[in-house]
Short mmCIF file of C-alpha atoms in Angstrom, two decimals:
data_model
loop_
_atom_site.label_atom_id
_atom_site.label_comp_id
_atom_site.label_asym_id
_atom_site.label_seq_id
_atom_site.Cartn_x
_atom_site.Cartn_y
_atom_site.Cartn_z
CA UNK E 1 0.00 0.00 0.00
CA UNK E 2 1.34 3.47 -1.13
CA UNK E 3 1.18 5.52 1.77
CA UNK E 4 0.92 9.43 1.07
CA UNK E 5 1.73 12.71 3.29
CA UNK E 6 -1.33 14.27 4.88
CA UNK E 7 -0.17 17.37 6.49
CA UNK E 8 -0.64 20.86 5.34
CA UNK E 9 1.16 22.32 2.86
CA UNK E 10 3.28 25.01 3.42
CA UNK E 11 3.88 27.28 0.60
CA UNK E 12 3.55 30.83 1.83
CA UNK E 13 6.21 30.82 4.11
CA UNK E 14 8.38 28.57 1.51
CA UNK E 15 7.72 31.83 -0.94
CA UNK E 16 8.52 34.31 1.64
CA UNK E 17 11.87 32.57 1.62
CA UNK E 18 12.14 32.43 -2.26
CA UNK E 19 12.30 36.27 -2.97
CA UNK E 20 13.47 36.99 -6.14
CA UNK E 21 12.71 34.01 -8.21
CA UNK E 22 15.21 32.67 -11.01
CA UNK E 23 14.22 33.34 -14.69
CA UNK E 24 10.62 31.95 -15.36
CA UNK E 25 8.98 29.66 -18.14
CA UNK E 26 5.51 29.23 -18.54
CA UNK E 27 4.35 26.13 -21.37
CA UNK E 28 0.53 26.76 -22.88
CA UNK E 29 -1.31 29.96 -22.42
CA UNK E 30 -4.60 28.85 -21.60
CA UNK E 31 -6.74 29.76 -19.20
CA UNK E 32 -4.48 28.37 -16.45
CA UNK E 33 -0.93 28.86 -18.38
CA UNK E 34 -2.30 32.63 -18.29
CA UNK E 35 -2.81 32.69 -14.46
CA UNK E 36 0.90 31.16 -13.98
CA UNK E 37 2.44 33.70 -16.48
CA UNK E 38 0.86 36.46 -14.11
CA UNK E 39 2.75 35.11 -11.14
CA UNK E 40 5.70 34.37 -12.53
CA UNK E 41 5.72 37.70 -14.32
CA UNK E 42 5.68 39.56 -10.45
CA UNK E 43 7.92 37.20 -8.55
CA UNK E 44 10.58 36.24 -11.57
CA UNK E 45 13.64 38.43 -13.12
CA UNK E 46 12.69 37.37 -16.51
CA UNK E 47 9.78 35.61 -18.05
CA UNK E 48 9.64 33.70 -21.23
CA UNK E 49 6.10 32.20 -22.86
CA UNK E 50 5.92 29.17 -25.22
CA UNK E 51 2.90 28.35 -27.51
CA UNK E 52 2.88 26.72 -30.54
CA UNK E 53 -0.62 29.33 -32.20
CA UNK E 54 0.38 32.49 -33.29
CA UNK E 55 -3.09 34.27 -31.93
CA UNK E 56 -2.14 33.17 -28.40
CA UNK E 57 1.29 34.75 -28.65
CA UNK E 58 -0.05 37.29 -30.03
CA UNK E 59 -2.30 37.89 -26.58
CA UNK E 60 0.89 37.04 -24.78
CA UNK E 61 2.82 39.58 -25.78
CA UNK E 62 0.56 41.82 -25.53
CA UNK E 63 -0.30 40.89 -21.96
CA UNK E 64 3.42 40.54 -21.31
CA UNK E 65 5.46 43.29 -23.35
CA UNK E 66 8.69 42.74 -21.38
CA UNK E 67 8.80 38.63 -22.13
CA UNK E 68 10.22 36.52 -24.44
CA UNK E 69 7.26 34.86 -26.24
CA UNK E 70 8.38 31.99 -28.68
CA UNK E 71 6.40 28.82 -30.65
CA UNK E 72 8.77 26.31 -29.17
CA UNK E 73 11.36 25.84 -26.91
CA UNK E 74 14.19 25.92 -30.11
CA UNK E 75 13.20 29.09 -30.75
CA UNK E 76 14.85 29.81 -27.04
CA UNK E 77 17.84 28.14 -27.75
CA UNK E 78 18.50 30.26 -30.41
CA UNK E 79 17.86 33.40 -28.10
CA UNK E 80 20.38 32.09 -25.51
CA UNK E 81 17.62 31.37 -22.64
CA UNK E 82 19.15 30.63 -19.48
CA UNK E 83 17.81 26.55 -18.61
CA UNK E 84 20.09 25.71 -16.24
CA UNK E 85 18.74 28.95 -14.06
CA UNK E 86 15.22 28.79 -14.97
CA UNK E 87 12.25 27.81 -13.30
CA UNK E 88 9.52 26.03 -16.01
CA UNK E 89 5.62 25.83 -15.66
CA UNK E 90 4.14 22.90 -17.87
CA UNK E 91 0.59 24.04 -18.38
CA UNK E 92 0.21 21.97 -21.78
CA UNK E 93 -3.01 19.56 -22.38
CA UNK E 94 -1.65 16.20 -20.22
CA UNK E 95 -0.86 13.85 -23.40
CA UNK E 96 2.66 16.62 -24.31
CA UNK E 97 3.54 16.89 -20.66
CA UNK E 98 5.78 13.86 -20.79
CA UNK E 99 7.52 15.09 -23.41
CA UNK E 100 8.21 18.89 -22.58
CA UNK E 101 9.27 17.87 -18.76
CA UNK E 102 12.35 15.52 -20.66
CA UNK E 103 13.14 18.43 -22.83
CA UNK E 104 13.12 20.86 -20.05
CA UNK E 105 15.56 18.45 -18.25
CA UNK E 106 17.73 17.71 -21.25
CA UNK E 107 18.70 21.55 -21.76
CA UNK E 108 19.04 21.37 -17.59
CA UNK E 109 16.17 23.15 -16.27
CA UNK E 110 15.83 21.93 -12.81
CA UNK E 111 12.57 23.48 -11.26
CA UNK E 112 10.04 22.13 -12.87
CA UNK E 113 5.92 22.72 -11.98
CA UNK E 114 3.44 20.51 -13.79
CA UNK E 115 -0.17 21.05 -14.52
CA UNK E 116 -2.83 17.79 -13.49
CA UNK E 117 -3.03 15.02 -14.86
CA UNK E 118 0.91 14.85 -14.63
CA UNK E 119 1.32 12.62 -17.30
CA UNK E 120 -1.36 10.28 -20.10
CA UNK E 121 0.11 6.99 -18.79
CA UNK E 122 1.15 6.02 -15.67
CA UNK E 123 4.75 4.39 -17.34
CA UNK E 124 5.46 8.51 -18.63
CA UNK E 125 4.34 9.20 -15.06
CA UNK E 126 6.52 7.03 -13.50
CA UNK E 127 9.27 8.15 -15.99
CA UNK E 128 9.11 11.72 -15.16
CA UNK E 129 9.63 11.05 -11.30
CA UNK E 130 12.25 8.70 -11.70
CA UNK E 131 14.02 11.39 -13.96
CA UNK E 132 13.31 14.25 -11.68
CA UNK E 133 15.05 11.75 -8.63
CA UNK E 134 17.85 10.89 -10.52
CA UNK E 135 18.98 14.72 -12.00
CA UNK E 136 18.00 16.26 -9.15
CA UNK E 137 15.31 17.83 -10.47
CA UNK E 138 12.99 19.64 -8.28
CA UNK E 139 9.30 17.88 -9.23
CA UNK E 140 6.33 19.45 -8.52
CA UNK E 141 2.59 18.96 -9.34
CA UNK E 142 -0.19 21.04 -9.21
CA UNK E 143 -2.86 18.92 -7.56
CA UNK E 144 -4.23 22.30 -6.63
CA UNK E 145 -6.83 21.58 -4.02
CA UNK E 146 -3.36 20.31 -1.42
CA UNK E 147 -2.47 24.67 -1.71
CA UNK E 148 -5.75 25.51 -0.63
CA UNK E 149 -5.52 23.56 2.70
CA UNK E 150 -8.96 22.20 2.09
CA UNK E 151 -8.03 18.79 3.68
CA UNK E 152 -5.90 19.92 7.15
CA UNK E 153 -8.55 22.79 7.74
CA UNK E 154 -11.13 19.80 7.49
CA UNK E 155 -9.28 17.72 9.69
CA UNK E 156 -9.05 20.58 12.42
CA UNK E 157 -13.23 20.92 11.63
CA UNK E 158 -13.49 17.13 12.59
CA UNK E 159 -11.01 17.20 15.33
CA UNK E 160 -12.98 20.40 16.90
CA UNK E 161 -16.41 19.04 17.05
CA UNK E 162 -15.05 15.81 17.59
CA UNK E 163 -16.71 13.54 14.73
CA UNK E 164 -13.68 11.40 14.22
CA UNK E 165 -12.13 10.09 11.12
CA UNK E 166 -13.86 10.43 7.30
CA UNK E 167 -14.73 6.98 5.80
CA UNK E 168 -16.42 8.13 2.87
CA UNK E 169 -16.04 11.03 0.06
CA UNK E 170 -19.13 11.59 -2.40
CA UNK E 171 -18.76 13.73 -5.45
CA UNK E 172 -21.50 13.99 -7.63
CA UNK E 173 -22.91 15.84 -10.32
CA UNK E 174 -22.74 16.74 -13.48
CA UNK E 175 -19.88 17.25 -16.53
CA UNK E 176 -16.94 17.99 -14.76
CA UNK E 177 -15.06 14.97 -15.80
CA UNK E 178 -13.65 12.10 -14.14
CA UNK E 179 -9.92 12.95 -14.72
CA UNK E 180 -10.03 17.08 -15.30
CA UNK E 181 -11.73 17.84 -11.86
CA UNK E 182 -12.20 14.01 -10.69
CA UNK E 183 -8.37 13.75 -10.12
CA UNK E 184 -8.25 16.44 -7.77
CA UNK E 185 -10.98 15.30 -5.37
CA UNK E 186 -9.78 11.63 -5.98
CA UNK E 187 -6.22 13.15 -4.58
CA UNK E 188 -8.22 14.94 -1.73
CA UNK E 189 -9.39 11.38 -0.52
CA UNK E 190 -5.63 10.54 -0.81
CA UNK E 191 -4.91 13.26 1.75
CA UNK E 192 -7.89 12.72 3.67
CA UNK E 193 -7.55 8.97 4.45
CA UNK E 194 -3.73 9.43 4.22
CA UNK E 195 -3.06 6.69 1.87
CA UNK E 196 -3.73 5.67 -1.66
CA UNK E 197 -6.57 3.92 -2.70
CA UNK E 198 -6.25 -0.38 -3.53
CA UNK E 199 -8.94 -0.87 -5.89
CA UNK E 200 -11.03 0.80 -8.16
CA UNK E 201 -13.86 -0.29 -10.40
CA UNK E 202 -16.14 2.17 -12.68
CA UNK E 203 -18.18 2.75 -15.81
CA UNK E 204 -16.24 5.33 -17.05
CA UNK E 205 -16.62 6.18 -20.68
CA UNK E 206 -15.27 8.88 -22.80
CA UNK E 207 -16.81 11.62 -25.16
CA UNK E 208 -15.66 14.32 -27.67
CA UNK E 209 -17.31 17.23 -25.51
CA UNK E 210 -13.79 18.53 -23.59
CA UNK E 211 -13.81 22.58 -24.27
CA UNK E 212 -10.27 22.11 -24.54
CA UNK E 213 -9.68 20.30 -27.65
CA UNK E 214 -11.64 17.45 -29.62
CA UNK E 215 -8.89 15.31 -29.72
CA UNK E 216 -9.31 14.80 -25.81
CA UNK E 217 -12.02 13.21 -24.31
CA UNK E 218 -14.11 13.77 -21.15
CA UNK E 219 -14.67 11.10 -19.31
CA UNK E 220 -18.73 10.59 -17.12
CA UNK E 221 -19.96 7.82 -15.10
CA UNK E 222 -19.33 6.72 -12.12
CA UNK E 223 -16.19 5.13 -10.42
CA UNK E 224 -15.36 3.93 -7.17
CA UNK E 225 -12.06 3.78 -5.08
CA UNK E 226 -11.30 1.42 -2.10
CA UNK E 227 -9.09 2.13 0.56
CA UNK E 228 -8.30 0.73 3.51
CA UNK E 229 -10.21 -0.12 6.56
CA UNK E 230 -13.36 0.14 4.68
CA UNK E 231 -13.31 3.44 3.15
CA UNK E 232 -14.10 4.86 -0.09
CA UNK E 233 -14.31 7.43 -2.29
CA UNK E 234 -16.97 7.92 -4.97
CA UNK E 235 -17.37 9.92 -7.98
CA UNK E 236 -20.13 10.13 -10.03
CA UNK E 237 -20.48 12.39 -12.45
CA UNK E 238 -22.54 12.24 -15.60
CA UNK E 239 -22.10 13.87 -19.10
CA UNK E 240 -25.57 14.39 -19.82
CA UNK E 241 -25.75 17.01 -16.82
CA UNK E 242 -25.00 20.43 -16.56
CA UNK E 243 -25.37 20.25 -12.81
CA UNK E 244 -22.19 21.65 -10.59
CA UNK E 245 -21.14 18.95 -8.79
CA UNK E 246 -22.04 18.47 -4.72
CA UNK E 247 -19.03 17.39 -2.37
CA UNK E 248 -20.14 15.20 1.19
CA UNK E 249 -17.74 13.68 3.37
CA UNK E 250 -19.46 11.09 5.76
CA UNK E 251 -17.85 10.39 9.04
CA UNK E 252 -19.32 7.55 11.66
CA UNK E 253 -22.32 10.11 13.06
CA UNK E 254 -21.67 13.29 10.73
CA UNK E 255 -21.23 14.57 7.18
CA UNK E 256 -19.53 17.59 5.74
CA UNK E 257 -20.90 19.56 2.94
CA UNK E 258 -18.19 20.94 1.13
CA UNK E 259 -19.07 24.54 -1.51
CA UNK E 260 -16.91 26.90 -2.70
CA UNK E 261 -18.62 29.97 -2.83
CA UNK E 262 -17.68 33.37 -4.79
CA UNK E 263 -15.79 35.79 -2.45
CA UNK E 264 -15.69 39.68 -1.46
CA UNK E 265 -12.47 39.90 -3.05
CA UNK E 266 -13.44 38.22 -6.63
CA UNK E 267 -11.46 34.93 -5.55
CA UNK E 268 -13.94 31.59 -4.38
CA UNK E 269 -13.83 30.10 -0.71
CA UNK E 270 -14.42 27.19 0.95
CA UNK E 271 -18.01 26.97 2.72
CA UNK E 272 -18.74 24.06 5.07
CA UNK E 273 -21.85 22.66 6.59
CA UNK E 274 -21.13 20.02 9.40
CA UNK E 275 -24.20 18.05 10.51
CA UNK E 276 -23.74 15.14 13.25
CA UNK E 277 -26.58 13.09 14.73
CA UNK E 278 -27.83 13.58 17.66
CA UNK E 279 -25.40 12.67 20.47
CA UNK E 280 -27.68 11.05 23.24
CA UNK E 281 -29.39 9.26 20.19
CA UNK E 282 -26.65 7.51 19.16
CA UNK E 283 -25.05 6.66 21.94
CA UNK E 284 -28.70 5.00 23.17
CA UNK E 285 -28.53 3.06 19.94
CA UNK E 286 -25.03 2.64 19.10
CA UNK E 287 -24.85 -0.17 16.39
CA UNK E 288 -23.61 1.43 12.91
CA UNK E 289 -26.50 0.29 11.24
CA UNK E 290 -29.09 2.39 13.45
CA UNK E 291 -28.74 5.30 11.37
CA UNK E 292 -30.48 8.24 11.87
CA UNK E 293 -30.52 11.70 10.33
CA UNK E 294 -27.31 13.87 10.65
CA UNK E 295 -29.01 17.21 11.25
CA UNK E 296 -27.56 19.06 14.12
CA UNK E 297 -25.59 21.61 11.91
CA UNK E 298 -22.50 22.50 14.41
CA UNK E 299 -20.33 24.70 11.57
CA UNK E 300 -22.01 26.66 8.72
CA UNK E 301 -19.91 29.44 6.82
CA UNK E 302 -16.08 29.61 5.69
CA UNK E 303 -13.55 27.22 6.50
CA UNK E 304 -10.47 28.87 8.31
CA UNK E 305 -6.98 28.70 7.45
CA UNK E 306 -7.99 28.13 3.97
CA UNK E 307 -7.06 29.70 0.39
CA UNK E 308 -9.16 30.39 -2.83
CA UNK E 309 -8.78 28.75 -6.29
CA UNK E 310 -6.70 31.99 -7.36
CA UNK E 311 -4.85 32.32 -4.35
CA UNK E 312 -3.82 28.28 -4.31
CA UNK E 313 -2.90 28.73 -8.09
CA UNK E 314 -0.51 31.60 -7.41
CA UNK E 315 1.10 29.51 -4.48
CA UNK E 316 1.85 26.51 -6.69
CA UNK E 317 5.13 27.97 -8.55
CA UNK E 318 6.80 28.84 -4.98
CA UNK E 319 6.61 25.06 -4.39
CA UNK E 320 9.69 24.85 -7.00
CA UNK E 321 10.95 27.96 -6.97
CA UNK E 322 13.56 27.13 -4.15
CA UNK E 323 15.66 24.38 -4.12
CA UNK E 324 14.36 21.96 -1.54
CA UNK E 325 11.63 19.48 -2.20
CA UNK E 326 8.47 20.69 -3.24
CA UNK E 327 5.71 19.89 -0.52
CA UNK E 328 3.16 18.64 -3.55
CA UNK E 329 5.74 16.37 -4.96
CA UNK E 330 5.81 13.54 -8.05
CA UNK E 331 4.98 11.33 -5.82
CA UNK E 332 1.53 12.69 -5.41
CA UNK E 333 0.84 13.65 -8.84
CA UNK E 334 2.17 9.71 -9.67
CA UNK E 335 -0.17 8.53 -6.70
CA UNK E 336 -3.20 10.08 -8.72
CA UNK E 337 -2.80 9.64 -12.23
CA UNK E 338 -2.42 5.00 -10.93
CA UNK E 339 -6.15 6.13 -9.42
CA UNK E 340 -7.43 8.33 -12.40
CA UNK E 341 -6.11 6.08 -14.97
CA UNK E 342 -6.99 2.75 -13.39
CA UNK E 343 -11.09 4.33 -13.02
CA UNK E 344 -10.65 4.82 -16.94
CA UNK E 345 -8.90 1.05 -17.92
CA UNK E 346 -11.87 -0.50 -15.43
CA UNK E 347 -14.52 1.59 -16.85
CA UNK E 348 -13.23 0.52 -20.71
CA UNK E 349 -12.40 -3.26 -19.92
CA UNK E 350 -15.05 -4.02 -17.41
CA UNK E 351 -13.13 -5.07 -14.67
CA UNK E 352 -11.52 -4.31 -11.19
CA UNK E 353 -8.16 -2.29 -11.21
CA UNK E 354 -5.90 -3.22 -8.57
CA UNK E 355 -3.68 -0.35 -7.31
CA UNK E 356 -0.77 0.81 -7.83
CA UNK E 357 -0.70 -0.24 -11.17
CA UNK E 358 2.05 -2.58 -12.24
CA UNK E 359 4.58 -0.36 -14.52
CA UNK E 360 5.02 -2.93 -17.46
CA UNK E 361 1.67 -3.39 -18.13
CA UNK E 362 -0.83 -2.59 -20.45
CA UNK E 363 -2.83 -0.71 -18.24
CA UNK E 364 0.54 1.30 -17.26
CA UNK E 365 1.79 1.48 -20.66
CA UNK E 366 -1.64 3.10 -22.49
CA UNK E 367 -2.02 6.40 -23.09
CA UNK E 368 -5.32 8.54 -22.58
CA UNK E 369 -6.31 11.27 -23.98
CA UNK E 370 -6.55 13.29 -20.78
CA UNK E 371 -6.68 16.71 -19.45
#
């Protein structure tokens, strides 16, 4: 069993550190490559932009007068850009991630952030932190919901009202995909149960709908991961929907609703509502399967010592800007793309995954078409 880090992350003290960043790289200008240029364009000396559509440079350098924007990374070699200095942001569609983290490392870059899903396979996965261990490259992943503290502020919730340990996490809803949102609440029940997930099973199934480009799919249905000890996690979320998803995490004699909710300052933030049983009820009828109704609401409104989408995203580069190990490492970003990608290969082939994948075969091997 693959046993993964649960604490909080630390990043703003880890960026108070950094100060002036090394030169800066950002890979795609989407809607998220646009929100790392931003950052990087504050915090580093320089800033260089790759993307391979003139109209998006185009916006790039218009948005960023001062950097160097270029179609590929050649194009920088011929300029003289400083690799072995620079920090890189991979914010590519997953299936070229692979390939731009080896030729980042080949011209010695060795800071390295890399959008979710880290890699298309788990083998390029796997590839990528065994690289990144062996040059000393600093790996990190951005599994954004581990900046926003959403699972240690949950676990101080629990711990406060004194509702014990989760054993279940519900997500469902509509099109939000199993991988391009599903992977980050599948690595929040990583965090939350502090280990990875042994089995998965699913009818997951693919369709040419992902806003991002028709050559990637976007995956609905419903899949289901086993932990230890009994617990699970569940997502199902269904194509034909337009529904945002709803987030509940059960615990023996309580549930958690989990929002985000827009915020005075333009950013989202967390909202909880924590509903237990009533106490003398259950302890007069202990047994688990006496259930009852979990609706004494002890917490309703903001979770503390927690950050926004916006604010999370802008942490993730001072995770590798220094040179110590990033606190959202490979390893996690490896730990969910075995889950994600072993929903998709049960969903497909009708059958139970057992996890961690094994890394010669075909399950580990296959590429998706992932985002």
């Amino acid at each position: 069993m693959m046993t993964i880090a649960s604490g909080p992350v630390e990043v703003s003290e880890r960026a108070s550190r950094v100060g002036d960043w090394p030169p800066g790289l950002v890979i795609g200008y989407g809607s998220i490559g646009r929100r790392h240029a931003e950052t990087l364009g504050r915090r580093c000396r320089s800033l260089a932009i790759v993307n391979r559509r003139p109209e998006v440079r185009a916006r790039a350098s218009a948005d960023h007068p001062h950097a160097w924007v270029a179609p590929d990374l050649e194009s920088l070699d011929a300029r003289g850009f400083p690799w072995a200095d620079a920090m890189a942001v991979i914010a590519t569609w997953g299936p070229s991630h692979a390939a731009f983290f080896h030729a980042l490392a080949d011209r010695g870059v060795r800071r390295i952030l890399c959008e979710k899903p880290m890699a298309d396979s788990v083998a390029a996965a796997a590839e990528m932190l065994e690289r990144a261990r062996r040059d000393g490259i600093v790996l990190g992943v951005n599994q954004v919901l581990r900046h926003t503290g959403l699972v240690p502020a949950l676990r101080a919730l629990a711990a406060e009202h004194g509702v014990g340990e989760p054993v279940q996490v519900v997500v469902r809803g509509g099109a939000s995909c199993l991988v391009t949102n599903g992977v980050h609440w599948v690595d929040a029940a990583i965090q939350l149960f502090g280990a990875a997930p042994e089995r998965v099973v699913s009818t997951a199934g693919g369709e040419a709908i992902n806003p991002r480009d028709a050559t990637l799919r976007f995956y609905g249905g419903t899949a289901v991961w086993s932990f230890a000890r009994g617990r699970e996690a569940v997502l199902s979320l269904s194509n034909h929907s337009s529904v945002f998803p709803t987030v509940t995490i059960y615990y023996r004699d309580a549930a958690a609703d989990v929002a985000l909710v827009p915020a005075a300052d333009g950013d989202v933030a967390w909202h909880v509502v924590l509903r237990r049983r009533d106490p003398e009820l259950v302890q007069r009828w202990p047994a688990v399967t006496r259930t009852g109704a979990a609706d004494e609401v002890v917490h309703a409104g903001p979770l503390s010592g927690t950050l926004g989408f916006a604010a999370a995203l802008a942490a993730a580069p001072a995770d590798v800007a220094g040179d110590g190990a990033p606190a959202v490492s490979g390893d996690v970003g490896l730990a969910a793309v075995h889950a994600v990608i072993g929903a998709l290969a049960g969903g497909r082939d009708r059958i139970a995954i057992t996890l961690p994948i094994p890394l010669h075969s075909r399950h580990a091997i296959e590429p998706w078409p992932i985002s």
